[in-house]
Coordinates of C-alpha atoms in Angstrom, one line a residue:
X54 CA -18.8 -4.1 -76.8
X55 CA -15.5 -5.9 -77.4
X56 CA -13.7 -3.0 -75.8
X57 CA -15.8 -3.3 -72.7
X58 CA -15.3 -7.1 -72.6
X59 CA -11.6 -6.6 -73.0
X60 CA -11.5 -4.1 -70.2
X61 CA -13.4 -6.4 -67.9
X62 CA -11.0 -9.2 -68.7
X63 CA -8.0 -7.1 -67.8
X64 CA -9.6 -6.1 -64.5
X65 CA -10.3 -9.7 -63.7
X66 CA -6.8 -10.6 -64.4
X67 CA -5.4 -7.8 -62.3
X68 CA -7.8 -8.6 -59.4
X69 CA -6.8 -12.2 -59.6
X70 CA -3.2 -11.3 -59.4
X71 CA -3.7 -8.9 -56.5
X72 CA -5.8 -11.6 -54.6
X73 CA -3.0 -14.0 -55.0
X74 CA -0.4 -11.6 -53.7
X75 CA -2.8 -10.7 -50.7
X76 CA -3.2 -14.4 -49.9
X77 CA 0.5 -14.9 -50.0
X78 CA 1.1 -11.9 -47.7
X79 CA -1.6 -13.1 -45.3
X80 CA -0.1 -16.6 -45.2
X81 CA 3.4 -15.2 -44.5
X82 CA 2.1 -12.9 -41.7
X83 CA 0.1 -15.8 -40.2
X84 CA 3.1 -18.1 -40.3
X85 CA 5.3 -15.4 -38.7
X86 CA 2.7 -15.0 -35.9
X87 CA 2.5 -18.7 -35.3
X88 CA 6.3 -18.9 -35.2
X89 CA 6.6 -16.0 -32.7
X90 CA 4.0 -17.5 -30.5
X91 CA 5.8 -20.9 -30.5
X92 CA 9.1 -19.2 -29.7
X93 CA 7.5 -17.3 -26.9
X94 CA 6.0 -20.5 -25.5
X95 CA 9.3 -22.3 -25.8
X96 CA 11.0 -19.5 -23.9
X97 CA 8.3 -19.6 -21.3
X98 CA 8.6 -23.3 -21.0
X99 CA 12.4 -23.2 -20.8
X100 CA 12.3 -20.6 -18.0
X101 CA 10.1 -22.8 -15.9
X102 CA 12.3 -25.9 -16.6
X103 CA 15.4 -24.0 -15.4
X104 CA 13.5 -22.8 -12.2
X105 CA 12.2 -26.3 -11.5
X106 CA 15.8 -27.6 -11.6
X107 CA 16.6 -25.0 -8.9
X108 CA 13.7 -26.2 -6.8
X109 CA 15.1 -29.7 -6.9
X110 CA 18.4 -28.7 -5.3
X111 CA 18.8 -28.8 -1.6
X112 CA 17.1 -26.0 0.2
X113 CA 19.0 -23.9 2.7
X114 CA 18.1 -22.9 6.3
X115 CA 17.8 -19.2 7.2
X116 CA 17.2 -17.9 10.7
X117 CA 14.8 -15.0 11.3
X118 CA 16.4 -11.6 12.0
X119 CA 15.2 -9.3 14.8
X120 CA 12.4 -7.1 13.7
X121 CA 13.3 -3.5 13.0
X122 CA 12.2 -0.8 15.5
X123 CA 12.1 2.8 14.4
X124 CA 12.5 4.6 17.7
X125 CA 13.0 2.9 21.0
X126 CA 12.6 6.1 23.0
X127 CA 9.2 6.3 24.6
X128 CA 6.9 9.1 23.3
X129 CA 5.5 11.9 25.5
X130 CA 2.7 10.4 27.6
X131 CA 0.7 13.6 27.2
X132 CA 1.1 16.8 25.1
X133 CA 2.9 19.6 27.1
X134 CA 1.2 23.0 27.3
X135 CA 2.9 26.3 26.7
X136 CA 3.1 28.6 29.7
X137 CA 1.6 31.4 27.7
X138 CA -1.3 29.3 26.5
X139 CA -4.9 29.6 27.5
X140 CA -5.7 26.4 25.7
X141 CA -6.8 23.5 27.8
X142 CA -5.9 20.2 25.9
X143 CA -8.7 17.8 25.4
X144 CA -8.0 14.3 26.7
X145 CA -9.6 11.5 24.6
X146 CA -11.2 8.6 26.5
X147 CA -9.6 5.6 24.8
X148 CA -9.4 2.1 26.0
X149 CA -7.2 -0.2 24.0
X150 CA -8.6 -3.7 23.3
X151 CA -6.3 -6.1 21.5
X152 CA -7.6 -6.4 18.0
X153 CA -9.5 -9.6 16.9
X154 CA -8.7 -10.3 13.2
X155 CA -9.2 -6.8 11.7
X156 CA -11.3 -5.0 14.2
X157 CA -10.4 -1.4 15.0
X158 CA -9.3 -0.3 18.5
X159 CA -12.3 0.4 20.7
X160 CA -12.8 4.1 21.1
X161 CA -15.2 5.6 23.5
X162 CA -16.7 8.0 21.0
X163 CA -20.1 6.9 19.7
X164 CA -20.3 9.3 16.8
X165 CA -16.9 8.2 15.4
X166 CA -17.3 5.8 12.5
X167 CA -15.8 2.4 12.9
X168 CA -14.3 0.2 10.1
X169 CA -16.8 -2.5 9.3
X170 CA -17.3 -4.7 6.3
X171 CA -18.9 -2.6 3.5
X172 CA -22.7 -2.8 3.2
X173 CA -23.8 -4.3 -0.1
X174 CA -24.6 -1.5 -2.5
X175 CA -24.2 -0.4 -6.1
X176 CA -20.5 -1.2 -5.9
X177 CA -21.1 -4.8 -5.0
X178 CA -20.5 -7.1 -8.0
X179 CA -23.4 -8.9 -9.6
X180 CA -23.8 -12.6 -9.3
X181 CA -20.7 -14.0 -11.0
X182 CA -20.8 -16.2 -14.1
X183 CA -19.7 -19.8 -13.6
X184 CA -16.2 -19.1 -15.0
X185 CA -15.8 -15.8 -13.0
X186 CA -14.8 -14.8 -9.5
X187 CA -16.5 -11.6 -8.3
X188 CA -15.7 -9.8 -5.0
X189 CA -15.4 -6.3 -3.7
X190 CA -12.0 -4.7 -3.2
X191 CA -12.0 -1.5 -1.2
X192 CA -15.4 -0.6 -2.6
X193 CA -14.6 -1.6 -6.2
X194 CA -16.4 -4.4 -7.9
X195 CA -13.8 -7.0 -9.2
X196 CA -14.5 -9.8 -11.7
X197 CA -11.7 -12.2 -12.7
X198 CA -11.5 -15.6 -14.4
X199 CA -11.6 -18.6 -12.2
X200 CA -8.3 -20.5 -12.0
X201 CA -7.6 -24.1 -12.8
X202 CA -6.4 -25.1 -9.4
X203 CA -3.5 -27.4 -8.7
X204 CA -3.5 -29.5 -5.5
X205 CA -0.5 -29.0 -3.1
X206 CA 0.6 -32.5 -2.4
X207 CA 2.3 -31.6 0.9
X208 CA 4.1 -28.9 2.9
X209 CA 7.5 -30.2 1.6
X210 CA 10.2 -29.2 -0.9
X211 CA 9.0 -31.9 -3.4
X212 CA 5.4 -30.9 -2.9
X213 CA 6.2 -27.3 -3.8
X214 CA 8.4 -28.3 -6.7
X215 CA 5.6 -30.5 -8.1
X216 CA 3.1 -27.7 -7.5
X217 CA 5.1 -25.2 -9.6
X218 CA 5.7 -27.8 -12.3
X219 CA 2.0 -28.6 -12.6
X220 CA 1.0 -24.9 -12.5
X221 CA 3.4 -24.1 -15.3
X222 CA 1.5 -26.4 -17.6
X223 CA -1.7 -24.4 -17.2
X224 CA -2.3 -21.3 -19.3
X225 CA -2.7 -18.4 -16.8
X226 CA -2.1 -15.7 -19.5
X227 CA -5.7 -14.3 -19.3
X228 CA -5.6 -14.1 -15.5
X229 CA -2.2 -12.4 -15.5
X230 CA -3.4 -9.9 -18.0
X231 CA -6.6 -9.2 -16.1
X232 CA -4.8 -8.6 -12.8
X233 CA -2.3 -6.3 -14.5
X234 CA -5.2 -4.3 -16.0
X235 CA -6.8 -3.8 -12.6
X236 CA -3.4 -2.7 -11.3
X237 CA -3.3 0.0 -13.9
X238 CA -7.0 1.0 -13.8
X239 CA -7.2 1.2 -10.0
X240 CA -3.8 2.9 -9.6
X241 CA -2.5 0.1 -7.3
X242 CA 0.8 0.3 -5.6
X243 CA 2.8 -2.9 -5.2
X244 CA 1.3 -3.4 -1.7
X245 CA -2.3 -2.8 -2.9
X246 CA -1.6 -5.2 -5.9
X247 CA -0.5 -7.9 -3.4
X248 CA -3.8 -7.4 -1.5
X249 CA -5.8 -7.8 -4.7
X250 CA -3.9 -11.0 -5.5
X251 CA -4.4 -12.2 -1.9
X252 CA -8.2 -11.5 -2.1
X253 CA -8.5 -13.2 -5.4
X254 CA -6.7 -16.3 -4.2
X255 CA -8.7 -16.5 -1.0
X256 CA -11.9 -16.5 -3.0
X257 CA -11.0 -19.8 -4.5
X258 CA -8.8 -21.5 -1.9
X259 CA -9.5 -22.0 1.8
X260 CA -6.4 -23.8 2.9
X261 CA -3.7 -21.4 4.2
X262 CA -0.7 -23.3 2.7
X263 CA -2.5 -23.8 -0.6
X264 CA -3.2 -20.0 -0.7
X265 CA 0.5 -19.3 -0.1
X266 CA 1.6 -21.7 -2.8
X267 CA -0.8 -20.2 -5.4
X268 CA 0.2 -16.6 -4.4
X269 CA 3.9 -17.6 -4.8
X270 CA 3.3 -18.8 -8.3
X271 CA 1.1 -15.8 -9.3
X272 CA 3.4 -13.1 -7.8
X273 CA 6.4 -14.5 -9.6
X274 CA 4.6 -14.6 -12.9
X275 CA 3.4 -11.1 -12.3
X276 CA 7.1 -10.1 -12.1
X277 CA 7.7 -10.0 -8.3
X278 CA 10.6 -11.8 -6.6
X279 CA 8.3 -13.6 -4.1
X280 CA 9.8 -16.6 -2.4
X281 CA 8.1 -19.5 -0.6
X282 CA 9.8 -21.2 2.4
X283 CA 9.2 -24.1 4.8
X284 CA 8.4 -22.8 8.3
X285 CA 8.0 -24.8 11.5
X286 CA 4.3 -25.3 11.1
X287 CA 3.3 -23.6 7.9
X288 CA 4.6 -22.3 4.6
X289 CA 6.0 -18.8 4.6
X290 CA 5.7 -16.2 1.8
X291 CA 8.3 -13.5 1.6
X292 CA 9.1 -10.6 -0.6
X293 CA 12.1 -8.2 -1.0
X294 CA 11.2 -4.6 -0.6
X295 CA 12.8 -1.3 -1.6
X296 CA 12.1 0.2 1.8
X297 CA 12.6 -1.1 5.3
X298 CA 9.6 -2.6 7.0
X299 CA 9.3 -2.2 10.8
X300 CA 7.8 -4.8 13.1
X301 CA 7.8 -7.4 10.3
X302 CA 9.6 -10.8 10.4
X303 CA 12.5 -10.8 8.0
X304 CA 15.2 -13.1 6.7
X305 CA 18.5 -12.3 5.0
X306 CA 18.9 -14.4 1.8
X307 CA 21.8 -13.9 -0.6
X308 CA 22.5 -10.6 1.1
X309 CA 19.0 -9.3 0.6
X310 CA 16.2 -8.8 3.2
X311 CA 13.0 -10.7 2.6
X312 CA 10.0 -9.7 4.6
X313 CA 7.3 -12.2 5.6
X314 CA 3.8 -11.3 4.2
X315 CA 2.0 -14.6 4.8
X316 CA 2.3 -17.7 7.0
X317 CA 3.0 -18.2 10.7
X318 CA 5.9 -16.6 12.5
X319 CA 8.8 -19.0 12.8
X320 CA 12.4 -18.8 14.0
X321 CA 13.9 -20.6 11.0
X322 CA 12.8 -21.3 7.4
X323 CA 14.2 -23.4 4.6
X324 CA 14.0 -22.1 1.0
X325 CA 15.7 -22.4 -2.4
X326 CA 18.5 -20.4 -3.9
X327 CA 18.0 -18.2 -7.0
X328 CA 14.9 -16.5 -8.6
X329 CA 12.5 -17.4 -11.3
X330 CA 13.7 -15.4 -14.3
X331 CA 10.4 -13.5 -14.7
X332 CA 10.1 -12.7 -10.9
X333 CA 12.8 -10.3 -9.7
X334 CA 10.9 -7.1 -8.8
X335 CA 11.0 -5.8 -5.2
X336 CA 7.9 -4.3 -3.6
X337 CA 8.0 -0.5 -3.7
X338 CA 6.3 0.4 -0.5
X339 CA 5.9 4.2 -1.0
X340 CA 2.4 5.7 -0.9
X341 CA 2.9 7.2 -4.4
X342 CA -0.1 5.5 -5.9
X343 CA -3.4 7.0 -4.8
X344 CA -5.7 3.8 -5.0
X345 CA -9.0 4.4 -6.7
X346 CA -11.7 3.1 -4.3
X347 CA -15.4 2.8 -4.4
X348 CA -15.7 5.9 -2.1
X349 CA -17.4 5.6 1.3
X350 CA -17.4 9.2 2.6
X351 CA -17.4 10.0 6.3
X352 CA -16.8 13.2 8.1
X353 CA -14.6 14.4 11.0
X354 CA -16.7 17.1 12.8
X355 CA -14.7 19.7 14.6
X356 CA -16.3 22.4 16.8
X357 CA -13.9 24.7 18.6
X358 CA -12.9 28.3 19.2
X359 CA -9.9 29.7 17.4
X360 CA -8.5 33.1 18.5
X361 CA -11.9 33.9 20.0
X362 CA -13.9 32.9 17.0
X363 CA -16.3 29.9 16.9
X364 CA -15.3 27.4 14.3
X365 CA -17.3 24.4 13.0
X366 CA -15.9 22.1 10.4
X367 CA -17.1 18.8 8.8
X368 CA -14.0 17.4 7.1
X369 CA -14.8 14.6 4.6
X370 CA -12.5 11.5 4.1
X371 CA -12.9 8.2 2.3
X372 CA -13.2 5.3 4.8
X373 CA -12.1 2.8 2.1
X374 CA -8.7 4.5 2.0
X375 CA -8.5 4.3 5.8
X376 CA -9.3 0.6 5.6
X377 CA -6.5 0.2 3.1
X378 CA -3.9 2.1 5.2
X379 CA -4.8 -0.1 8.1
X380 CA -3.2 -3.1 6.3
X381 CA 0.0 -1.3 5.6
X382 CA 3.3 -2.3 7.3
X383 CA 5.1 0.6 8.9
X384 CA 7.9 2.2 6.9
X385 CA 10.3 5.1 7.4
X386 CA 8.8 8.5 8.5
X387 CA 9.6 10.5 5.4
X388 CA 7.3 8.5 3.2
X389 CA 4.3 9.5 5.3
X390 CA 5.2 13.2 4.8
X391 CA 5.5 12.6 1.1
X392 CA 2.2 10.6 0.8
X393 CA -0.5 12.1 -1.4
X394 CA -3.9 12.7 0.1
X395 CA -7.0 11.3 -1.6
X396 CA -9.2 13.8 -3.5
X397 CA -12.1 13.6 -1.0
X398 CA -10.0 14.7 2.0
X399 CA -7.8 17.0 0.0
X400 CA -10.6 19.0 -1.4
X401 CA -12.4 19.2 1.9
X402 CA -9.3 20.3 3.8
X403 CA -8.5 22.9 1.2
X404 CA -12.0 24.4 1.0
X405 CA -12.8 24.5 4.7
X406 CA -9.6 25.1 6.5
X407 CA -8.5 27.9 4.2
X408 CA -11.6 30.0 5.1
X409 CA -10.6 31.0 8.6
X410 CA -7.0 31.7 8.0
X411 CA -6.1 35.4 7.9
X412 CA -3.2 37.8 8.5
X413 CA 0.4 37.4 7.7
X414 CA 2.0 34.0 6.7
X415 CA 3.4 33.6 10.2
X416 CA 0.0 34.4 11.7
X417 CA -1.7 31.9 9.5
X418 CA 0.8 29.2 10.3
X419 CA 0.2 29.8 14.1
X420 CA -3.5 29.6 13.5
X421 CA -3.0 26.1 11.9
X422 CA -0.9 25.0 14.8
X423 CA -3.6 26.2 17.3
X424 CA -6.3 24.5 15.4
X425 CA -4.5 21.1 15.7
X426 CA -3.7 21.9 19.3
X427 CA -7.3 22.4 20.2
X428 CA -9.3 20.2 17.8
X429 CA -7.2 17.0 17.6
X430 CA -6.7 15.2 21.0
X431 CA -3.3 13.7 21.8
X432 CA -2.7 10.0 22.7
X433 CA 0.3 7.8 22.2
X434 CA -0.1 4.9 19.8
X435 CA 0.3 2.2 22.5
X436 CA -2.8 3.7 24.2
X437 CA -4.9 3.8 21.0
X438 CA -3.5 0.9 18.9
X439 CA -1.4 -1.2 21.2
X440 CA 1.8 -0.5 19.1
X441 CA 3.6 2.2 17.2
X442 CA 1.4 3.2 14.2
X443 CA 2.2 6.2 12.0
X444 CA -1.0 7.8 10.7
X445 CA -1.5 9.4 7.3
X446 CA -3.6 12.6 7.0
X447 CA -6.9 10.7 6.3
X448 CA -6.3 8.4 9.2
X449 CA -5.8 11.4 11.5
X450 CA -9.3 12.6 10.4
X451 CA -10.8 9.1 11.1
X452 CA -9.2 8.1 14.4
X453 CA -10.1 9.8 17.7
X454 CA -6.6 10.8 18.7
X455 CA -3.1 11.3 17.2
X456 CA 0.4 11.5 18.6
X457 CA 3.3 13.8 17.6
X458 CA 4.3 12.3 14.2
X459 CA 0.7 12.1 13.1
X460 CA 0.0 15.7 14.0
X461 CA 3.2 16.8 12.3
X462 CA 2.2 14.9 9.1
X463 CA -1.1 16.7 9.1
X464 CA 0.3 20.1 9.8
X465 CA 3.0 19.7 7.1
X466 CA 0.4 18.9 4.5
X467 CA -1.8 21.8 5.5
X468 CA 1.1 24.3 5.5
X469 CA 2.4 23.1 2.2
X470 CA -0.9 22.9 0.3
X471 CA -2.8 25.8 1.9
X472 CA 0.0 28.2 2.4
X473 CA 2.6 27.0 -0.1
X474 CA 5.3 26.7 2.7
X475 CA 8.4 24.6 2.5
X476 CA 8.3 22.3 5.5
X477 CA 10.7 19.8 7.0
X478 CA 10.3 17.2 9.7
X479 CA 12.3 17.3 12.9
X480 CA 13.0 13.9 14.3
X481 CA 14.0 14.0 18.0
X482 CA 14.5 11.0 20.3
X483 CA 10.9 10.2 21.3
X484 CA 9.4 13.1 19.5
X485 CA 8.6 14.4 16.0
X486 CA 7.9 18.0 15.1
X487 CA 8.2 20.3 12.0
X488 CA 9.9 23.5 10.9
X489 CA 9.2 26.0 8.2
X490 CA 12.2 26.7 5.9
X491 CA 12.2 30.4 5.2
X492 CA 15.0 32.9 4.3
X493 CA 17.5 30.1 4.8
X494 CA 16.4 29.6 8.3
X495 CA 14.4 26.8 10.0
X496 CA 11.5 28.2 12.1
X497 CA 10.1 25.6 14.6
X498 CA 6.4 24.7 14.3
X499 CA 5.3 22.1 16.8
X500 CA 1.7 20.7 16.4
X501 CA 2.1 18.8 19.8
X502 CA 3.2 21.8 22.0
X503 CA -0.3 22.9 23.0
X504 CA -0.8 26.7 22.7
X505 CA 2.7 27.3 21.3
X506 CA 3.2 29.8 18.5
X507 CA 5.4 29.5 15.4
X508 CA 9.0 29.5 16.5
X509 CA 8.4 28.0 20.0
X510 CA 10.2 24.8 21.1
X511 CA 9.3 22.4 23.9
X512 CA 11.5 23.0 27.0
X513 CA 12.6 19.4 26.9
X514 CA 14.0 19.7 23.4
X515 CA 15.6 23.1 23.6
X516 CA 19.2 22.7 22.7
X517 CA 18.6 19.2 21.3
X518 CA 19.7 18.7 17.7
X519 CA 17.1 16.8 15.7
X520 CA 17.5 14.8 12.6
X521 CA 16.1 16.9 9.7
X522 CA 13.9 15.0 7.3
X523 CA 13.4 16.7 3.9
X524 CA 10.5 15.6 1.7

C-alpha cells in the first residue's frame, strides 16, 4: 500500500511540475503573440501616418493625355470574296443604337440572346444578415461584412485627407481578408477583382464621389497603387496598368501612365505625389484568369453547308463571361489571341467542330476557314458597337457578327486546339489575319477572305508586309 501511495505522490509531483512548465510556455507564447500583434499594428499605424503627411502636401495638376488608338486605318467595310469561291457571304442586318448604361447594341436577330440582368435563381444570395452585404457577381452569390462607413466631408484635398485618416482608424482586416479569399476562390484577374470591389462598394454607398473615396482606400489596402484625384466636377479614380489601355482617359504622373477607371472625364486633375506603402501594384490586364461564374449557358446555332455536306451545330457558351468581357477596356491584340476560353465553350467547340473535319491537315485547316466564312457574318465594329471592340472567342459565339480580328482570334484558337497547329497573327494596316507556321514557313490563313483556301492572300494585301504577332 505504501509503495502505491509513494508512486502516486511521485506522479503528482511530476504532473505538477509539467503543468507549471506548460503554463510558463503558454504564457510566453501568448506574450509573444500579443507583442507581434502590437508591432504589426504600430507598423500599420505608422504607414498611414506617413501617407497622411503626403496627403497634406500641395497637390499637383496633371493634364489628360490623348487616348490611345490601336489602328487608325479603317477596316474593310465588307468581307471580300475570292474569285474561285462559290460561297455567298451572309450580310447581317445590324442597326447600331448608342448604348444606354449597359445595354447591348440592338441586333435584328430575334433568336439571339441579349445581355439582361440575371433572373433570380438558385445562385441568388439568401436574404442577408444585418451585418452582411449580399449580391450576385456574374452569377455567383457573394456575402461580405458590412463596412463602417466614413463620411466624405467634401470634394477637396482636406476632405480626402480626413477621409483617409478616419478610415485608417477602423479595422477593415476582416473585409480585406474576405475580398482576397473571393479573389482566390473565383479566379479573379485584377480587373475582375476591381469589379467585385466596385460592386461591393456600390451596395453600401450611393454617392459617386463617396464610392470613389471608399474604393481608393480599399484598393490601396488590397495592395493596388490606386490614386484619387480632384477633377473639374467629380473625383477621379486612376490606376497604373502593366498593359496599355485604348480609348481610356489617362494621365502621366511621375513618369507612369495612370488610367481612369471611375469619375467624370476631365481635361485636368490635381492629385498627390507618392504612394501608400502597401499600395503599389499595377493592374495586370491580361485574360490569364478564367473567372469562375455562376454559369448561364446559351447556344450559338449554326446551320450551313460545308463542302457539299449539311452541317448543324449548337455551340454552347457562358453568357456570364460575355457580360464580364463587355466591361473590359481594350488592350493590345496579342492578349486576345492568348486568352483562355471558358470550359463551356471550349468543350462545345472541341466536341462539335472536330466531328466534320477530315482529310489532310491542310484540308482540315481550309475546312475551318470555310466554316467561319459561311457561318459567321462579317460586320465592322462601328456598325455593331459604335466603336472598335475586339471580341474574344465566346463573344464571337454570342454576337451576331464579327470583323477581321475577331474571326482571326476564333480561327487561331480552333487551329491550335483542334489541329495542334502553330498559329501567328498577321497585323496589316486596317486588317488582321493569321498564318500557320509549318516547316519554317508562314502559310496565310485568312478567315475574312470569303471562300479562300489555306495559302490565299487578299489582293489588296499581296506584297504588303504585316507585323507578325506571336502568342
